[in-house]
JSON list of C-alpha atoms in Angstrom, two decimals:
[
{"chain": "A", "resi": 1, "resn": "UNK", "atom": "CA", "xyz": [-5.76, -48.78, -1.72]},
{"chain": "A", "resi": 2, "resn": "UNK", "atom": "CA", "xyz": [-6.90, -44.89, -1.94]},
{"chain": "A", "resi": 3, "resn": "UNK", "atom": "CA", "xyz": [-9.46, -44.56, -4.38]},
{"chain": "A", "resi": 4, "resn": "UNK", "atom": "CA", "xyz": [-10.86, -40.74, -5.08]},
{"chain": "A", "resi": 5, "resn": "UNK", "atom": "CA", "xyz": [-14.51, -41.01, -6.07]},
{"chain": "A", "resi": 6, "resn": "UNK", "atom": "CA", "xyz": [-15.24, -38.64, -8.87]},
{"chain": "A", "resi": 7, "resn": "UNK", "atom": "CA", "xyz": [-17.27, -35.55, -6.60]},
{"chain": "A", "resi": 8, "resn": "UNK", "atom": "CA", "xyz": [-18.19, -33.22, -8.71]},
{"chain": "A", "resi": 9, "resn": "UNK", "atom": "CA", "xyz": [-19.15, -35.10, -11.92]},
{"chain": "A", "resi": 10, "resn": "UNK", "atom": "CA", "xyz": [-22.35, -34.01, -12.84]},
{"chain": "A", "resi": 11, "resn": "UNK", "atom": "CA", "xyz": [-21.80, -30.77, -11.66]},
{"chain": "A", "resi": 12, "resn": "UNK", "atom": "CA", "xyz": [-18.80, -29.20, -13.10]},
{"chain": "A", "resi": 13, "resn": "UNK", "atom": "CA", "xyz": [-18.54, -31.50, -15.72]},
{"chain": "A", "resi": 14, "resn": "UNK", "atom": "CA", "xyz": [-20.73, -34.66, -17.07]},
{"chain": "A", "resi": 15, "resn": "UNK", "atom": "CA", "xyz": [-21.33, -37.65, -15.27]},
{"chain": "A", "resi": 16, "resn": "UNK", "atom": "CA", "xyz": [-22.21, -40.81, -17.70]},
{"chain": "A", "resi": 17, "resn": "UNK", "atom": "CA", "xyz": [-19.29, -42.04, -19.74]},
{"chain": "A", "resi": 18, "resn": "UNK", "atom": "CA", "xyz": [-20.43, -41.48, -23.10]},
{"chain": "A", "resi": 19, "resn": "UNK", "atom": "CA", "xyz": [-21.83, -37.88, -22.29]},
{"chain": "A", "resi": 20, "resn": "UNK", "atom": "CA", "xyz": [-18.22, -37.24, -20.83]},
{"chain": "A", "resi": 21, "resn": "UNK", "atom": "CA", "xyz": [-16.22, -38.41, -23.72]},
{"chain": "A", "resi": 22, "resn": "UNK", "atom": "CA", "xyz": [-18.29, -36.31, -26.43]},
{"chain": "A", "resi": 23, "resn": "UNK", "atom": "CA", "xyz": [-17.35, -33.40, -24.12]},
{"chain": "A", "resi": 24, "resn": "UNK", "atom": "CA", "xyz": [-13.86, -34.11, -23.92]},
{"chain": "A", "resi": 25, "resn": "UNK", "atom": "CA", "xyz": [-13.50, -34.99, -27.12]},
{"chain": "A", "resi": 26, "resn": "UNK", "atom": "CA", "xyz": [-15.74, -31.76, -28.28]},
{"chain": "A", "resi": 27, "resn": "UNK", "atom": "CA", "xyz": [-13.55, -29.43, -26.05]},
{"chain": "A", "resi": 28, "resn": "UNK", "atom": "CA", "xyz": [-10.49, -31.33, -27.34]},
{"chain": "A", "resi": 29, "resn": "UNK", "atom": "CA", "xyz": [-11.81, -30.40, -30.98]},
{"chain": "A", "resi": 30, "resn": "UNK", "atom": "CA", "xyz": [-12.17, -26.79, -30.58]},
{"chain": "A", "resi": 31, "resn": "UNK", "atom": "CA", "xyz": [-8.85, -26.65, -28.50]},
{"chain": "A", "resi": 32, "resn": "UNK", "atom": "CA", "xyz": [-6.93, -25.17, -31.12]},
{"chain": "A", "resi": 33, "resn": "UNK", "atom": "CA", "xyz": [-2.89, -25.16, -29.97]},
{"chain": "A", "resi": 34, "resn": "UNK", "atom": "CA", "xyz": [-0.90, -22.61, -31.05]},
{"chain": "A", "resi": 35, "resn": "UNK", "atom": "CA", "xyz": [1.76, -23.79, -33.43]},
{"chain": "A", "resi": 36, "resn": "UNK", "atom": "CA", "xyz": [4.37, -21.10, -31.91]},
{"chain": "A", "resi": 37, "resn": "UNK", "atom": "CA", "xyz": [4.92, -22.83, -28.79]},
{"chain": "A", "resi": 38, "resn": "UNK", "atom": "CA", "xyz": [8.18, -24.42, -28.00]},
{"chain": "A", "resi": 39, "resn": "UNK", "atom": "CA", "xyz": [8.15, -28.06, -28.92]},
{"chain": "A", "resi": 40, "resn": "UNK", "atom": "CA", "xyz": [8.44, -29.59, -25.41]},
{"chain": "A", "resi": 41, "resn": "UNK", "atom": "CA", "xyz": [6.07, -27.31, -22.34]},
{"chain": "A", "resi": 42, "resn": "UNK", "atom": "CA", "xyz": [6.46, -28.48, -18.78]},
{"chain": "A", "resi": 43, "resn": "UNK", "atom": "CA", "xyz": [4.02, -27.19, -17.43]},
{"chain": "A", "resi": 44, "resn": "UNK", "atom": "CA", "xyz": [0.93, -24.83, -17.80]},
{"chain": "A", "resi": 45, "resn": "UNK", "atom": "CA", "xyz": [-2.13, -23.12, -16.11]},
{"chain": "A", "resi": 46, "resn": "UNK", "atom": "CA", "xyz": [-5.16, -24.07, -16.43]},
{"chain": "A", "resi": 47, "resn": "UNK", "atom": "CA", "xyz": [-8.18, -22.89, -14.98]},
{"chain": "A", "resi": 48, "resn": "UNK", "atom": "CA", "xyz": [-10.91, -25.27, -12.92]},
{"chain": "A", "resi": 49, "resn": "UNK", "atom": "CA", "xyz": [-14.25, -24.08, -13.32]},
{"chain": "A", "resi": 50, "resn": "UNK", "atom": "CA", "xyz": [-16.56, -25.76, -14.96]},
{"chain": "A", "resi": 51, "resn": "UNK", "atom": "CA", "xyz": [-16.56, -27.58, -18.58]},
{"chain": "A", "resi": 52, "resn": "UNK", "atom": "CA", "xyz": [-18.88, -25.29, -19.56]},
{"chain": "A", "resi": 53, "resn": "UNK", "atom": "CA", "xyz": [-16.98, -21.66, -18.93]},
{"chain": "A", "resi": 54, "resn": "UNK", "atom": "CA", "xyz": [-13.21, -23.28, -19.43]},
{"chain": "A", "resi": 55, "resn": "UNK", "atom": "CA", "xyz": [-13.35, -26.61, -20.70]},
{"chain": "A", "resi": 56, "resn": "UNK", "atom": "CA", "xyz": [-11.74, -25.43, -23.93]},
{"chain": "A", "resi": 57, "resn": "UNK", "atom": "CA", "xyz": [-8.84, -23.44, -22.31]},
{"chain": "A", "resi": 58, "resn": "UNK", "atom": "CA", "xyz": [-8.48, -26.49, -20.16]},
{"chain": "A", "resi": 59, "resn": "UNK", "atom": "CA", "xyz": [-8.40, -28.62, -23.36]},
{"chain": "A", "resi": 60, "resn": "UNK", "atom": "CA", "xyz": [-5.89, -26.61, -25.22]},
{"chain": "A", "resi": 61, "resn": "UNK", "atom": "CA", "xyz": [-3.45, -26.39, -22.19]},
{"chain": "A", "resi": 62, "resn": "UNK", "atom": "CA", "xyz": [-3.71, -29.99, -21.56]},
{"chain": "A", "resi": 63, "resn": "UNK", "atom": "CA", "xyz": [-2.99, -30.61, -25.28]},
{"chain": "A", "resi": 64, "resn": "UNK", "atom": "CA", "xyz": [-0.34, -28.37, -26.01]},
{"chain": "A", "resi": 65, "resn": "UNK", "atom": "CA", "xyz": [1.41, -30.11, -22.72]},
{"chain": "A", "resi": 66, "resn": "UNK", "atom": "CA", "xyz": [0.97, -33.37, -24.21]},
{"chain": "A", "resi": 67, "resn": "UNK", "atom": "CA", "xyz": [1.41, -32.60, -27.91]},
{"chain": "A", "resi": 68, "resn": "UNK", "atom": "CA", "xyz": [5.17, -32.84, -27.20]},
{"chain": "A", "resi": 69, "resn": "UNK", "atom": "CA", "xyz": [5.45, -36.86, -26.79]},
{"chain": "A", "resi": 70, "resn": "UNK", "atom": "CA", "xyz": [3.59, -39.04, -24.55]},
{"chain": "A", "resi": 71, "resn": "UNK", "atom": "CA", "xyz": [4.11, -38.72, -20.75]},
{"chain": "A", "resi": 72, "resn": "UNK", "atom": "CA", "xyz": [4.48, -40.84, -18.25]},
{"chain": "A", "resi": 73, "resn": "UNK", "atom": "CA", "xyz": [3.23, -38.67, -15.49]},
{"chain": "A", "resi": 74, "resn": "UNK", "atom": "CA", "xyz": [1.30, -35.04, -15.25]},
{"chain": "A", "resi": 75, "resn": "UNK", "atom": "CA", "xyz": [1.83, -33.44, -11.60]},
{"chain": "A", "resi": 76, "resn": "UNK", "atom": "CA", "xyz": [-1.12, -31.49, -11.21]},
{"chain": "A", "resi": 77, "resn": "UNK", "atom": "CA", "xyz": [-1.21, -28.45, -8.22]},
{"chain": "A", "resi": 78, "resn": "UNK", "atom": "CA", "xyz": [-4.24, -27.58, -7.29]},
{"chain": "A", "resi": 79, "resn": "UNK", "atom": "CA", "xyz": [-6.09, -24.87, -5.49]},
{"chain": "A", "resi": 80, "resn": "UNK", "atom": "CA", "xyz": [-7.88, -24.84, -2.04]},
{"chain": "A", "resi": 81, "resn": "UNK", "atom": "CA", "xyz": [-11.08, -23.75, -1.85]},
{"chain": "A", "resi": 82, "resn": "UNK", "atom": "CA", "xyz": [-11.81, -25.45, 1.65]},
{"chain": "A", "resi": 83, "resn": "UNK", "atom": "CA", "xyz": [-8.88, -23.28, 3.12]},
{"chain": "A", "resi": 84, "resn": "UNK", "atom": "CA", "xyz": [-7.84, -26.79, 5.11]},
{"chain": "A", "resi": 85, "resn": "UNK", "atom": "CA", "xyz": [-4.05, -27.06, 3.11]},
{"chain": "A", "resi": 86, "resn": "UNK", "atom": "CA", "xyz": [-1.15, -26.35, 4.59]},
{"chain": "A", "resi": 87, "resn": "UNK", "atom": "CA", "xyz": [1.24, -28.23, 3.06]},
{"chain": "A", "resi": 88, "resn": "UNK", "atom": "CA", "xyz": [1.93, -29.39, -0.14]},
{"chain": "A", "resi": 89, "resn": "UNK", "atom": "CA", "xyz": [-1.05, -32.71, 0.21]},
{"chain": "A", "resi": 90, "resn": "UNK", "atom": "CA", "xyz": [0.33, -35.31, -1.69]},
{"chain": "A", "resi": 91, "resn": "UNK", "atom": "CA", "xyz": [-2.29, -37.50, -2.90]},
{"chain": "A", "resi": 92, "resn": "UNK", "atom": "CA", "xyz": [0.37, -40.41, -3.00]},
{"chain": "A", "resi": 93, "resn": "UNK", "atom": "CA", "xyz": [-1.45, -43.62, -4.49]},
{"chain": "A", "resi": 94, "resn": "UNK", "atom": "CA", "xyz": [-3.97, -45.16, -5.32]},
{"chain": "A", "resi": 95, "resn": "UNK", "atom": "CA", "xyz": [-6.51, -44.10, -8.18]},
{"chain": "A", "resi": 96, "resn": "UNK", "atom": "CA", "xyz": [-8.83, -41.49, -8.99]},
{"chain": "A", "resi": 97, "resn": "UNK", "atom": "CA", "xyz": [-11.94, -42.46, -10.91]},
{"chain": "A", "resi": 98, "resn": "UNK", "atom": "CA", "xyz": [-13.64, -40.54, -13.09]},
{"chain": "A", "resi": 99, "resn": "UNK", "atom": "CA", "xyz": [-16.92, -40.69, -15.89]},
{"chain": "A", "resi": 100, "resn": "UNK", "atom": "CA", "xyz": [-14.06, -42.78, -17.99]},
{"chain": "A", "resi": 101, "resn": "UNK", "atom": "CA", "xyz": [-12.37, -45.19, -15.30]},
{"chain": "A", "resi": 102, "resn": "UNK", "atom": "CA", "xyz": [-9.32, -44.84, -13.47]},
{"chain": "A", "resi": 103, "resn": "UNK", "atom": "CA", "xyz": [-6.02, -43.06, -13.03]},
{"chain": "A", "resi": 104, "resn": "UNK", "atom": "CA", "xyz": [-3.58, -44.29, -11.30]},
{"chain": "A", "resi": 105, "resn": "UNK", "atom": "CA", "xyz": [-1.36, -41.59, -9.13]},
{"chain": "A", "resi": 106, "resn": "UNK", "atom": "CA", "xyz": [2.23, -42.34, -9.68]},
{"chain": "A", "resi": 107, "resn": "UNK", "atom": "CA", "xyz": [3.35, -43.48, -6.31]},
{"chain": "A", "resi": 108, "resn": "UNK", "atom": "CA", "xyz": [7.05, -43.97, -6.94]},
{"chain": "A", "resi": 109, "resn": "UNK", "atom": "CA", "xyz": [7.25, -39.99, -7.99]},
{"chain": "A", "resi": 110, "resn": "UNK", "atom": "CA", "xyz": [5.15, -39.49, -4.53]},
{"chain": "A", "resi": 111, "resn": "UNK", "atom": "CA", "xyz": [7.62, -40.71, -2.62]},
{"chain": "A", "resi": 112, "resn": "UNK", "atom": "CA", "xyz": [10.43, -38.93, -4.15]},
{"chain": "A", "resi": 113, "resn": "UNK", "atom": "CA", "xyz": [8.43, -35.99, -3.73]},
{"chain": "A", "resi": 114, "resn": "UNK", "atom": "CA", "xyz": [8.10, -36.28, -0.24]},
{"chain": "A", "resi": 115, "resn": "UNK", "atom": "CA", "xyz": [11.60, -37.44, 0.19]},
{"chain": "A", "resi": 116, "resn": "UNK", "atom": "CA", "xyz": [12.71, -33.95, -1.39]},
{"chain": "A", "resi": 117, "resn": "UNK", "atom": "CA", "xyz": [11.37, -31.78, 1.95]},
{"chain": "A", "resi": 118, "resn": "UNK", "atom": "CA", "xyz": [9.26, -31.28, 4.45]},
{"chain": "A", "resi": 119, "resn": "UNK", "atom": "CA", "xyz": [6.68, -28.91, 2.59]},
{"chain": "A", "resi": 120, "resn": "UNK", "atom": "CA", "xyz": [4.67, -32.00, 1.61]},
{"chain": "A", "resi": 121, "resn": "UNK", "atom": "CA", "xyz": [3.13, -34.54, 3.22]},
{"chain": "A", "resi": 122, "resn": "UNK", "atom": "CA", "xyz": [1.00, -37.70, 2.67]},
{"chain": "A", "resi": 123, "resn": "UNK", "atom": "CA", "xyz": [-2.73, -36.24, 2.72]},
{"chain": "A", "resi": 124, "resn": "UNK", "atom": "CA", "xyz": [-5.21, -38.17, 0.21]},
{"chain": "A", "resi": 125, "resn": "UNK", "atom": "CA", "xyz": [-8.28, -36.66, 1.88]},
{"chain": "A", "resi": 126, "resn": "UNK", "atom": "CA", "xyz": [-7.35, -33.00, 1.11]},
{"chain": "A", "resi": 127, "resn": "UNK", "atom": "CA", "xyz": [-8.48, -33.90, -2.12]},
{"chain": "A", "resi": 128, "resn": "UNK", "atom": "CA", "xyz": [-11.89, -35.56, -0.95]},
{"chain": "A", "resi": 129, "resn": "UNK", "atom": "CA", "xyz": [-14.62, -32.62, -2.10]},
{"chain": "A", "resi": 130, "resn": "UNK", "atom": "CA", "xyz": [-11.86, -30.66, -4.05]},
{"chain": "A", "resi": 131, "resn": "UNK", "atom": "CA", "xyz": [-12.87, -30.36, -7.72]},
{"chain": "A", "resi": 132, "resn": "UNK", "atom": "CA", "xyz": [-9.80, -28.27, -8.76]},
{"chain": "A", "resi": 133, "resn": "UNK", "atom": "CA", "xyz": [-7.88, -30.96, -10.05]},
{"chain": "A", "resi": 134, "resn": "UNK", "atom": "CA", "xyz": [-10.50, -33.60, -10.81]},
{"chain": "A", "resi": 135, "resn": "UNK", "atom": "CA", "xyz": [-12.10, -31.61, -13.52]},
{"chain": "A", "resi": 136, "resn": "UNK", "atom": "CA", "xyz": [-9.03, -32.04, -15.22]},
{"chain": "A", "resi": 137, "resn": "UNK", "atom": "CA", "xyz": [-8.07, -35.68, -15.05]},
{"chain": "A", "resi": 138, "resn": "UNK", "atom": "CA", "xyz": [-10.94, -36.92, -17.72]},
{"chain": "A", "resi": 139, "resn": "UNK", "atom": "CA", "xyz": [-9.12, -34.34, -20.03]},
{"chain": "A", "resi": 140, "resn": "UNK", "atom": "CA", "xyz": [-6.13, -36.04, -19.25]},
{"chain": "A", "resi": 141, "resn": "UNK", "atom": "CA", "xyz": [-7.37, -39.51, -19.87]},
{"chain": "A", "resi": 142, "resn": "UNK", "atom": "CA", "xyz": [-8.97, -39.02, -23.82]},
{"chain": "A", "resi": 143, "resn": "UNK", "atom": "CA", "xyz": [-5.30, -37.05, -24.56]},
{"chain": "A", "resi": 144, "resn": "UNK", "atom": "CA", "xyz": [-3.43, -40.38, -23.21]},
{"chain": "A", "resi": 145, "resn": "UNK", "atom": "CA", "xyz": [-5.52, -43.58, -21.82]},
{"chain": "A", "resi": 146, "resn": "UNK", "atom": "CA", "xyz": [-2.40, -44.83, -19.73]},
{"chain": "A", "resi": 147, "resn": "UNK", "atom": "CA", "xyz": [-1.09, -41.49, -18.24]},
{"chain": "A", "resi": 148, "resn": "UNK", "atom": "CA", "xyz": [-0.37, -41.04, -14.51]},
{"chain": "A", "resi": 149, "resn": "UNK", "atom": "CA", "xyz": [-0.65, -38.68, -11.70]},
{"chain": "A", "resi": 150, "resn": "UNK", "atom": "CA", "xyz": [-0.04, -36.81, -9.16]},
{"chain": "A", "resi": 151, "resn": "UNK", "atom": "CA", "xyz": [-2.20, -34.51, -7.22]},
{"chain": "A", "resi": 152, "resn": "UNK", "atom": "CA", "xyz": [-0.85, -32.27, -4.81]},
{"chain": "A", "resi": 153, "resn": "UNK", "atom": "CA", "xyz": [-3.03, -29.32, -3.29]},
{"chain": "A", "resi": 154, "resn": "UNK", "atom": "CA", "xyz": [-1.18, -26.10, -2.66]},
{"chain": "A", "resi": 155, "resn": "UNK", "atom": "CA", "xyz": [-1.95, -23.80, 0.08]},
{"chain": "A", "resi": 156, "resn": "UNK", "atom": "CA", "xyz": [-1.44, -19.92, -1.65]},
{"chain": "A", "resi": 157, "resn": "UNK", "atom": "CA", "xyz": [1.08, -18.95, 0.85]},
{"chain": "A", "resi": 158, "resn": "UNK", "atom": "CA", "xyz": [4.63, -18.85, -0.55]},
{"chain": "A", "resi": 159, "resn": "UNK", "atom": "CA", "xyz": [5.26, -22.59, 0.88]},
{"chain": "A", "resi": 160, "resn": "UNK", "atom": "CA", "xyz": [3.89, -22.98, -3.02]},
{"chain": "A", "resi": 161, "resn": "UNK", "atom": "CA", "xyz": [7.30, -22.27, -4.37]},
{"chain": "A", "resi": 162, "resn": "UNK", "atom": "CA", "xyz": [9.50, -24.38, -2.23]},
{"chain": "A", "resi": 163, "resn": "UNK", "atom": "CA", "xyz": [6.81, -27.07, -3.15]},
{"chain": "A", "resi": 164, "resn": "UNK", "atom": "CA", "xyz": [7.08, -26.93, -7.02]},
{"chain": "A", "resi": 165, "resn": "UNK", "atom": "CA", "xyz": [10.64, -26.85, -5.89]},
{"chain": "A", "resi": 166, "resn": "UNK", "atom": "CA", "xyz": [10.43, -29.72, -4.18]},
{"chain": "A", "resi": 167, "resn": "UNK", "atom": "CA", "xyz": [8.88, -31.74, -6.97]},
{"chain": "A", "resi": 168, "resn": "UNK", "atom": "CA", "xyz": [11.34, -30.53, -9.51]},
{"chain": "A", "resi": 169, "resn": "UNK", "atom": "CA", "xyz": [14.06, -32.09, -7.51]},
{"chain": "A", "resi": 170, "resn": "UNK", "atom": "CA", "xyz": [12.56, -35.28, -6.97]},
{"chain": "A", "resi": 171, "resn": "UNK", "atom": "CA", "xyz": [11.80, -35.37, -10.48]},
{"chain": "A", "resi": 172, "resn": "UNK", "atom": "CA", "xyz": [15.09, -34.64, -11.21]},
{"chain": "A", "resi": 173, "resn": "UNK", "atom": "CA", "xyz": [16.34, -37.67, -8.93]},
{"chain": "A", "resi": 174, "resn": "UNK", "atom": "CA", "xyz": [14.31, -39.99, -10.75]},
{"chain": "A", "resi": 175, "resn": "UNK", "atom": "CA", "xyz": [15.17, -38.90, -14.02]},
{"chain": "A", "resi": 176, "resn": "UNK", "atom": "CA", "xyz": [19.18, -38.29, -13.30]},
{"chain": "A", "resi": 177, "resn": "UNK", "atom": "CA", "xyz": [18.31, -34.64, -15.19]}
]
């Protein structure tokens, strides 16, 4: 089974559970969402740096995405600071861990994903020292305990449209939308 160590806790954000759950829940608390959005967001941007300079942007984007009803999965594209991607790197099961446990990657939505085209591929260790999307994930976990993933690291070359296209039509097969 993949597991993705948590590699930047302690860094970009705290590394003990307790210490990371006050955060969270601090950020969450000052995340103020505002109440003119429409009532169901699919998606959002939200920035990576550390808790400390964007936690509470983070926080409100995550919150506002999941104020709408509970959800069984948050795709999460992330950036490449390494300049390795290429492709869309699915990170296509397994867990991540983090301060607060684990997070399982939805694997089923994986392989629809990479079913829908050839601009993703299988990669779990794209996301090895990449702290883009795991500074999110604890976020993700206060919000909702059981939610699911799936990372996918984006190269920023215009392959990153046809691979949010791809994952809107495997999401689309899976959902019969």
């Amino acid at each position: 089974m993949n597991i993705r160590p948590p590699v930047r806790a302690g860094m970009f954000y705290e590394a003990s559970p307790s210490s990371c759950r006050h955060h969270v829940d601090r950020l969450l608390a000052a995340a103020e969402v505002p109440a003119d959005l429409p009532a169901r967001l699919l998606g959002g941007i939200v920035p990576h740096a550390g808790w400390a300079y964007s936690g509470v942007l983070a926080a409100r984007t995550c919150k506002a995405l999941l104020a709408g009803g509970r959800r069984r999965t948050v795709v999460l594209f992330g950036a490449d600071h390494a300049g390795v991607v290429r492709r869309g790197e699915v990170y296509d099961s397994g867990v991540w861990q983090t301060p607060l446990g684990e997070v399982a990657v939805d694997a089923d939505l994986a392989r629809a994903v990479l079913a829908a085209g050839d601009c993703c591929r299988a990669n779990p260790d794209a996301h090895a020292g990449e702290h883009s999307l795991e500074v999110q994930v604890p976020i993700l976990q206060v919000l909702q305990p059981d939610v699911k993933i799936l990372p996918i690291a984006v190269p920023p070359t215009d392959l990153a449209v046809e691979i949010g296209q791809a994952v809107g039509r495997a999401i689309a097969q899976l959902t019969g939308a």
